[in-house]
């Protein structure tokens, strides 16, 4: 039966989960599945956060009609906010930097977002722009009438979107739970939301966290890296190491070679 959604927000989530068969020799001996979050309307899992956080902000009065959404993003969360903003007629300001890919910039602008660039001169000692971007977003939100800054990196409700959406989608797909779930680390919204759900309802499922080498989240030495959308130059407040059973720090070369 066809599903006719009334708006793009209803089309977020419930993406296909596909078995990997030929990627590596290990596929012959274990059942490995990839949840294709790129099949969300804007191409990423972060649209779930965007829909949930905007709906919560409306309910709590943080975001009213003709309001302005301000956020710092390396790309995916910004695109999610821009999509929902376009559907709900909100103005969206996204703080970006020189590492933001041109394709991401074009997509943000296509959805009507205004981009504010932070110069590379504000990077920290390891070349990270995250803290500088967040500072700029906060300044804009405070000085702009009707602005709301979700601040995905520090928002305590960020993980809830993944408990409501992603964790339950995984459980439905597997009619229970897989043996292990691999989760990339950044704001830790996915780790905390998915991890807390499975630790509560399916405690035997292993949670595997993957960070990019150069990020600080797992306590590994900080240094410059090229990966976007993964890693942070600080430990986010919603990160909960007790949810992780196994952790990996993966360098750029390995990550890019698999892509």
Short mmCIF file of C-alpha atoms in Angstrom, two decimals:
data_model
loop_
_atom_site.label_atom_id
_atom_site.label_comp_id
_atom_site.label_asym_id
_atom_site.label_seq_id
_atom_site.Cartn_x
_atom_site.Cartn_y
_atom_site.Cartn_z
CA UNK A 1 0.00 0.00 0.00
CA UNK A 2 1.32 3.43 -0.92
CA UNK A 3 2.02 5.93 1.82
CA UNK A 4 1.14 9.53 1.03
CA UNK A 5 2.84 11.85 3.53
CA UNK A 6 1.41 15.30 4.17
CA UNK A 7 4.83 16.89 4.63
CA UNK A 8 8.52 16.04 4.53
CA UNK A 9 8.77 15.62 8.32
CA UNK A 10 6.57 12.51 8.15
CA UNK A 11 8.95 10.97 5.61
CA UNK A 12 11.87 10.94 8.04
CA UNK A 13 12.99 7.55 9.40
CA UNK A 14 12.08 3.93 8.66
CA UNK A 15 14.88 3.65 6.09
CA UNK A 16 15.98 0.27 4.62
CA UNK A 17 18.38 -1.99 6.49
CA UNK A 18 20.51 -3.92 4.00
CA UNK A 19 22.87 -6.88 4.45
CA UNK A 20 26.51 -6.45 3.39
CA UNK A 21 27.62 -9.51 1.42
CA UNK A 22 30.91 -8.78 -0.38
CA UNK A 23 32.54 -5.89 1.41
CA UNK A 24 34.95 -8.04 3.40
CA UNK A 25 35.77 -11.70 4.09
CA UNK A 26 34.03 -11.34 7.45
CA UNK A 27 30.70 -11.02 5.60
CA UNK A 28 30.90 -14.72 4.77
CA UNK A 29 30.88 -15.71 8.43
CA UNK A 30 28.76 -13.03 10.09
CA UNK A 31 25.54 -11.24 9.20
CA UNK A 32 26.42 -7.56 8.88
CA UNK A 33 23.71 -5.01 8.14
CA UNK A 34 23.87 -1.34 7.22
CA UNK A 35 21.03 1.01 8.14
CA UNK A 36 20.76 3.32 5.12
CA UNK A 37 20.12 6.63 6.85
CA UNK A 38 21.16 8.33 3.61
CA UNK A 39 17.65 7.43 2.40
CA UNK A 40 16.15 10.13 4.62
CA UNK A 41 14.79 13.07 2.55
CA UNK A 42 17.92 15.19 3.02
CA UNK A 43 20.41 12.34 3.10
CA UNK A 44 21.24 11.82 6.77
CA UNK A 45 20.19 10.57 10.19
CA UNK A 46 20.36 14.11 11.59
CA UNK A 47 16.94 14.97 10.16
CA UNK A 48 15.40 13.00 13.02
CA UNK A 49 17.05 15.37 15.49
CA UNK A 50 15.91 18.36 13.46
CA UNK A 51 12.25 17.28 13.39
CA UNK A 52 12.16 16.31 17.06
CA UNK A 53 14.00 19.33 18.45
CA UNK A 54 11.99 21.82 16.39
CA UNK A 55 8.71 20.23 17.49
CA UNK A 56 9.83 20.36 21.13
CA UNK A 57 10.91 24.00 20.77
CA UNK A 58 7.49 24.89 19.39
CA UNK A 59 5.69 23.11 22.24
CA UNK A 60 7.82 24.87 24.85
CA UNK A 61 7.52 28.31 23.26
CA UNK A 62 11.20 28.64 22.32
CA UNK A 63 10.27 28.91 18.65
CA UNK A 64 7.22 30.87 17.55
CA UNK A 65 5.71 31.82 14.20
CA UNK A 66 8.16 33.82 12.06
CA UNK A 67 10.99 32.60 14.34
CA UNK A 68 14.60 32.12 13.27
CA UNK A 69 16.61 28.93 13.74
CA UNK A 70 20.35 29.40 14.33
CA UNK A 71 22.81 26.50 14.48
CA UNK A 72 26.46 25.56 14.05
CA UNK A 73 26.82 22.55 11.76
CA UNK A 74 29.38 20.78 9.61
CA UNK A 75 26.52 19.91 7.27
CA UNK A 76 23.97 17.20 8.01
CA UNK A 77 22.15 18.69 11.00
CA UNK A 78 22.12 22.05 9.26
CA UNK A 79 20.51 20.48 6.20
CA UNK A 80 17.91 18.81 8.42
CA UNK A 81 17.06 22.14 10.05
CA UNK A 82 16.91 23.84 6.66
CA UNK A 83 14.49 21.20 5.33
CA UNK A 84 12.13 21.52 8.30
CA UNK A 85 12.54 25.30 8.28
CA UNK A 86 11.51 25.43 4.62
CA UNK A 87 8.46 23.24 5.32
CA UNK A 88 7.42 25.34 8.34
CA UNK A 89 8.40 28.76 6.94
CA UNK A 90 11.16 29.50 9.44
CA UNK A 91 14.28 31.44 8.53
CA UNK A 92 17.39 29.32 9.12
CA UNK A 93 20.93 30.62 9.77
CA UNK A 94 23.69 28.00 9.66
CA UNK A 95 27.20 28.81 10.89
CA UNK A 96 29.77 27.01 8.73
CA UNK A 97 33.54 27.15 8.05
CA UNK A 98 36.08 26.43 5.33
CA UNK A 99 35.81 22.63 5.88
CA UNK A 100 32.13 22.66 4.90
CA UNK A 101 31.94 20.91 1.49
CA UNK A 102 30.68 22.91 -1.48
CA UNK A 103 27.91 20.36 -2.11
CA UNK A 104 26.66 20.84 1.45
CA UNK A 105 26.72 24.61 1.02
CA UNK A 106 24.69 24.34 -2.17
CA UNK A 107 22.12 22.09 -0.54
CA UNK A 108 21.76 24.38 2.49
CA UNK A 109 21.23 27.37 0.22
CA UNK A 110 18.80 25.42 -1.99
CA UNK A 111 16.60 24.89 1.07
CA UNK A 112 16.74 28.61 1.80
CA UNK A 113 19.27 28.68 4.63
CA UNK A 114 21.54 31.69 5.16
CA UNK A 115 25.20 30.70 5.67
CA UNK A 116 27.50 32.54 8.07
CA UNK A 117 31.19 31.69 7.68
CA UNK A 118 33.67 31.58 10.55
CA UNK A 119 37.22 32.38 9.33
CA UNK A 120 39.99 29.79 9.66
CA UNK A 121 41.90 32.25 11.82
CA UNK A 122 39.54 31.29 14.68
CA UNK A 123 40.49 27.60 14.59
CA UNK A 124 41.93 26.05 17.74
CA UNK A 125 45.48 24.64 18.03
CA UNK A 126 44.43 21.41 16.26
CA UNK A 127 42.63 23.16 13.43
CA UNK A 128 39.13 22.48 14.76
CA UNK A 129 36.44 25.07 14.07
CA UNK A 130 33.72 23.58 16.26
CA UNK A 131 34.07 25.80 19.33
CA UNK A 132 34.42 28.94 17.20
CA UNK A 133 31.31 28.04 15.19
CA UNK A 134 29.29 27.38 18.33
CA UNK A 135 30.39 30.69 19.84
CA UNK A 136 29.31 32.52 16.70
CA UNK A 137 25.93 30.76 16.62
CA UNK A 138 25.30 31.67 20.25
CA UNK A 139 26.20 35.32 19.59
CA UNK A 140 23.81 35.49 16.63
CA UNK A 141 20.98 33.85 18.57
CA UNK A 142 21.36 36.25 21.50
CA UNK A 143 21.41 39.34 19.29
CA UNK A 144 18.58 38.31 16.93
CA UNK A 145 14.94 38.84 17.90
CA UNK A 146 12.91 35.62 17.75
CA UNK A 147 15.97 33.41 17.30
CA UNK A 148 16.31 29.91 18.75
CA UNK A 149 19.63 28.05 18.99
CA UNK A 150 19.08 24.27 19.39
CA UNK A 151 22.80 23.67 20.06
CA UNK A 152 22.84 20.00 19.16
CA UNK A 153 26.19 19.54 20.89
CA UNK A 154 24.81 20.45 24.32
CA UNK A 155 21.07 19.90 24.03
CA UNK A 156 20.01 17.26 26.55
CA UNK A 157 17.00 16.33 24.36
CA UNK A 158 19.18 15.54 21.36
CA UNK A 159 19.50 11.81 22.25
CA UNK A 160 15.74 11.43 22.75
CA UNK A 161 15.16 11.65 19.01
CA UNK A 162 17.22 8.49 18.54
CA UNK A 163 15.48 6.64 21.37
CA UNK A 164 12.13 7.48 19.75
CA UNK A 165 13.15 7.01 16.13
CA UNK A 166 16.36 5.09 15.46
CA UNK A 167 16.46 2.64 18.36
CA UNK A 168 12.87 1.53 17.86
CA UNK A 169 13.41 1.25 14.10
CA UNK A 170 16.35 -1.09 14.71
CA UNK A 171 14.32 -3.13 17.17
CA UNK A 172 11.45 -3.41 14.68
CA UNK A 173 13.77 -4.42 11.82
CA UNK A 174 15.34 -7.22 13.86
CA UNK A 175 12.14 -8.14 15.69
CA UNK A 176 14.06 -7.66 18.90
CA UNK A 177 17.72 -6.78 18.79
CA UNK A 178 20.93 -7.53 16.89
CA UNK A 179 24.00 -8.87 18.70
CA UNK A 180 25.81 -5.55 18.30
CA UNK A 181 25.20 -2.02 17.02
CA UNK A 182 28.00 0.19 15.65
CA UNK A 183 27.51 3.93 16.21
CA UNK A 184 29.64 6.87 15.07
CA UNK A 185 30.51 9.47 17.70
CA UNK A 186 30.07 13.23 17.47
CA UNK A 187 27.47 15.06 19.54
CA UNK A 188 26.79 11.62 21.10
CA UNK A 189 23.07 12.01 20.45
CA UNK A 190 22.96 8.73 18.54
CA UNK A 191 25.15 6.87 21.03
CA UNK A 192 23.19 8.00 24.07
CA UNK A 193 19.75 7.66 22.51
CA UNK A 194 20.29 4.26 20.91
CA UNK A 195 22.58 2.95 23.65
CA UNK A 196 20.28 3.82 26.54
CA UNK A 197 17.29 2.22 24.79
CA UNK A 198 19.08 -1.07 24.15
CA UNK A 199 20.74 -1.19 27.56
CA UNK A 200 17.27 -0.91 29.08
CA UNK A 201 15.32 -3.32 26.86
CA UNK A 202 18.03 -5.55 25.31
CA UNK A 203 21.06 -5.47 27.63
CA UNK A 204 22.83 -8.30 25.80
CA UNK A 205 23.27 -6.16 22.68
CA UNK A 206 26.81 -4.78 22.47
CA UNK A 207 27.20 -1.09 21.74
CA UNK A 208 30.29 -0.28 19.65
CA UNK A 209 31.40 3.35 19.45
CA UNK A 210 33.55 4.60 16.56
CA UNK A 211 35.37 7.94 16.67
CA UNK A 212 37.75 9.56 14.20
CA UNK A 213 41.42 9.69 15.21
CA UNK A 214 42.21 13.24 16.30
CA UNK A 215 38.89 13.67 18.09
CA UNK A 216 38.82 14.07 21.88
CA UNK A 217 35.66 12.11 22.69
CA UNK A 218 37.34 8.79 23.52
CA UNK A 219 40.26 10.44 25.27
CA UNK A 220 42.70 9.82 22.40
CA UNK A 221 45.36 12.44 21.53
CA UNK A 222 43.89 15.41 19.64
CA UNK A 223 45.29 16.32 16.23
CA UNK A 224 43.95 17.66 12.90
CA UNK A 225 41.75 15.34 10.82
CA UNK A 226 39.81 15.67 7.57
CA UNK A 227 36.66 13.75 8.47
CA UNK A 228 33.48 15.83 8.73
CA UNK A 229 30.39 14.90 10.72
CA UNK A 230 32.36 12.68 13.10
CA UNK A 231 34.42 13.57 16.17
CA UNK A 232 34.68 16.69 18.32
CA UNK A 233 37.39 18.87 19.81
CA UNK A 234 35.73 18.48 23.24
CA UNK A 235 33.75 15.83 25.13
CA UNK A 236 30.02 16.61 24.68
CA UNK A 237 27.97 16.69 27.91
CA UNK A 238 25.60 13.96 26.69
CA UNK A 239 28.41 11.47 26.08
CA UNK A 240 28.06 8.44 28.37
CA UNK A 241 31.02 6.09 28.22
CA UNK A 242 29.13 3.54 30.33
CA UNK A 243 26.92 2.79 27.33
CA UNK A 244 29.90 1.65 25.23
CA UNK A 245 31.08 -1.98 25.33
CA UNK A 246 33.79 -1.60 22.66
CA UNK A 247 35.35 1.53 21.17
CA UNK A 248 37.47 2.23 18.09
CA UNK A 249 39.41 5.27 16.96
CA UNK A 250 39.69 5.16 13.14
CA UNK A 251 42.01 7.33 11.07
CA UNK A 252 41.01 9.28 7.97
CA UNK A 253 42.82 6.97 5.53
CA UNK A 254 40.99 3.85 6.66
CA UNK A 255 37.62 5.62 6.75
CA UNK A 256 38.03 7.13 3.29
CA UNK A 257 39.31 3.86 1.79
CA UNK A 258 36.12 2.08 2.91
CA UNK A 259 33.96 4.85 1.47
#
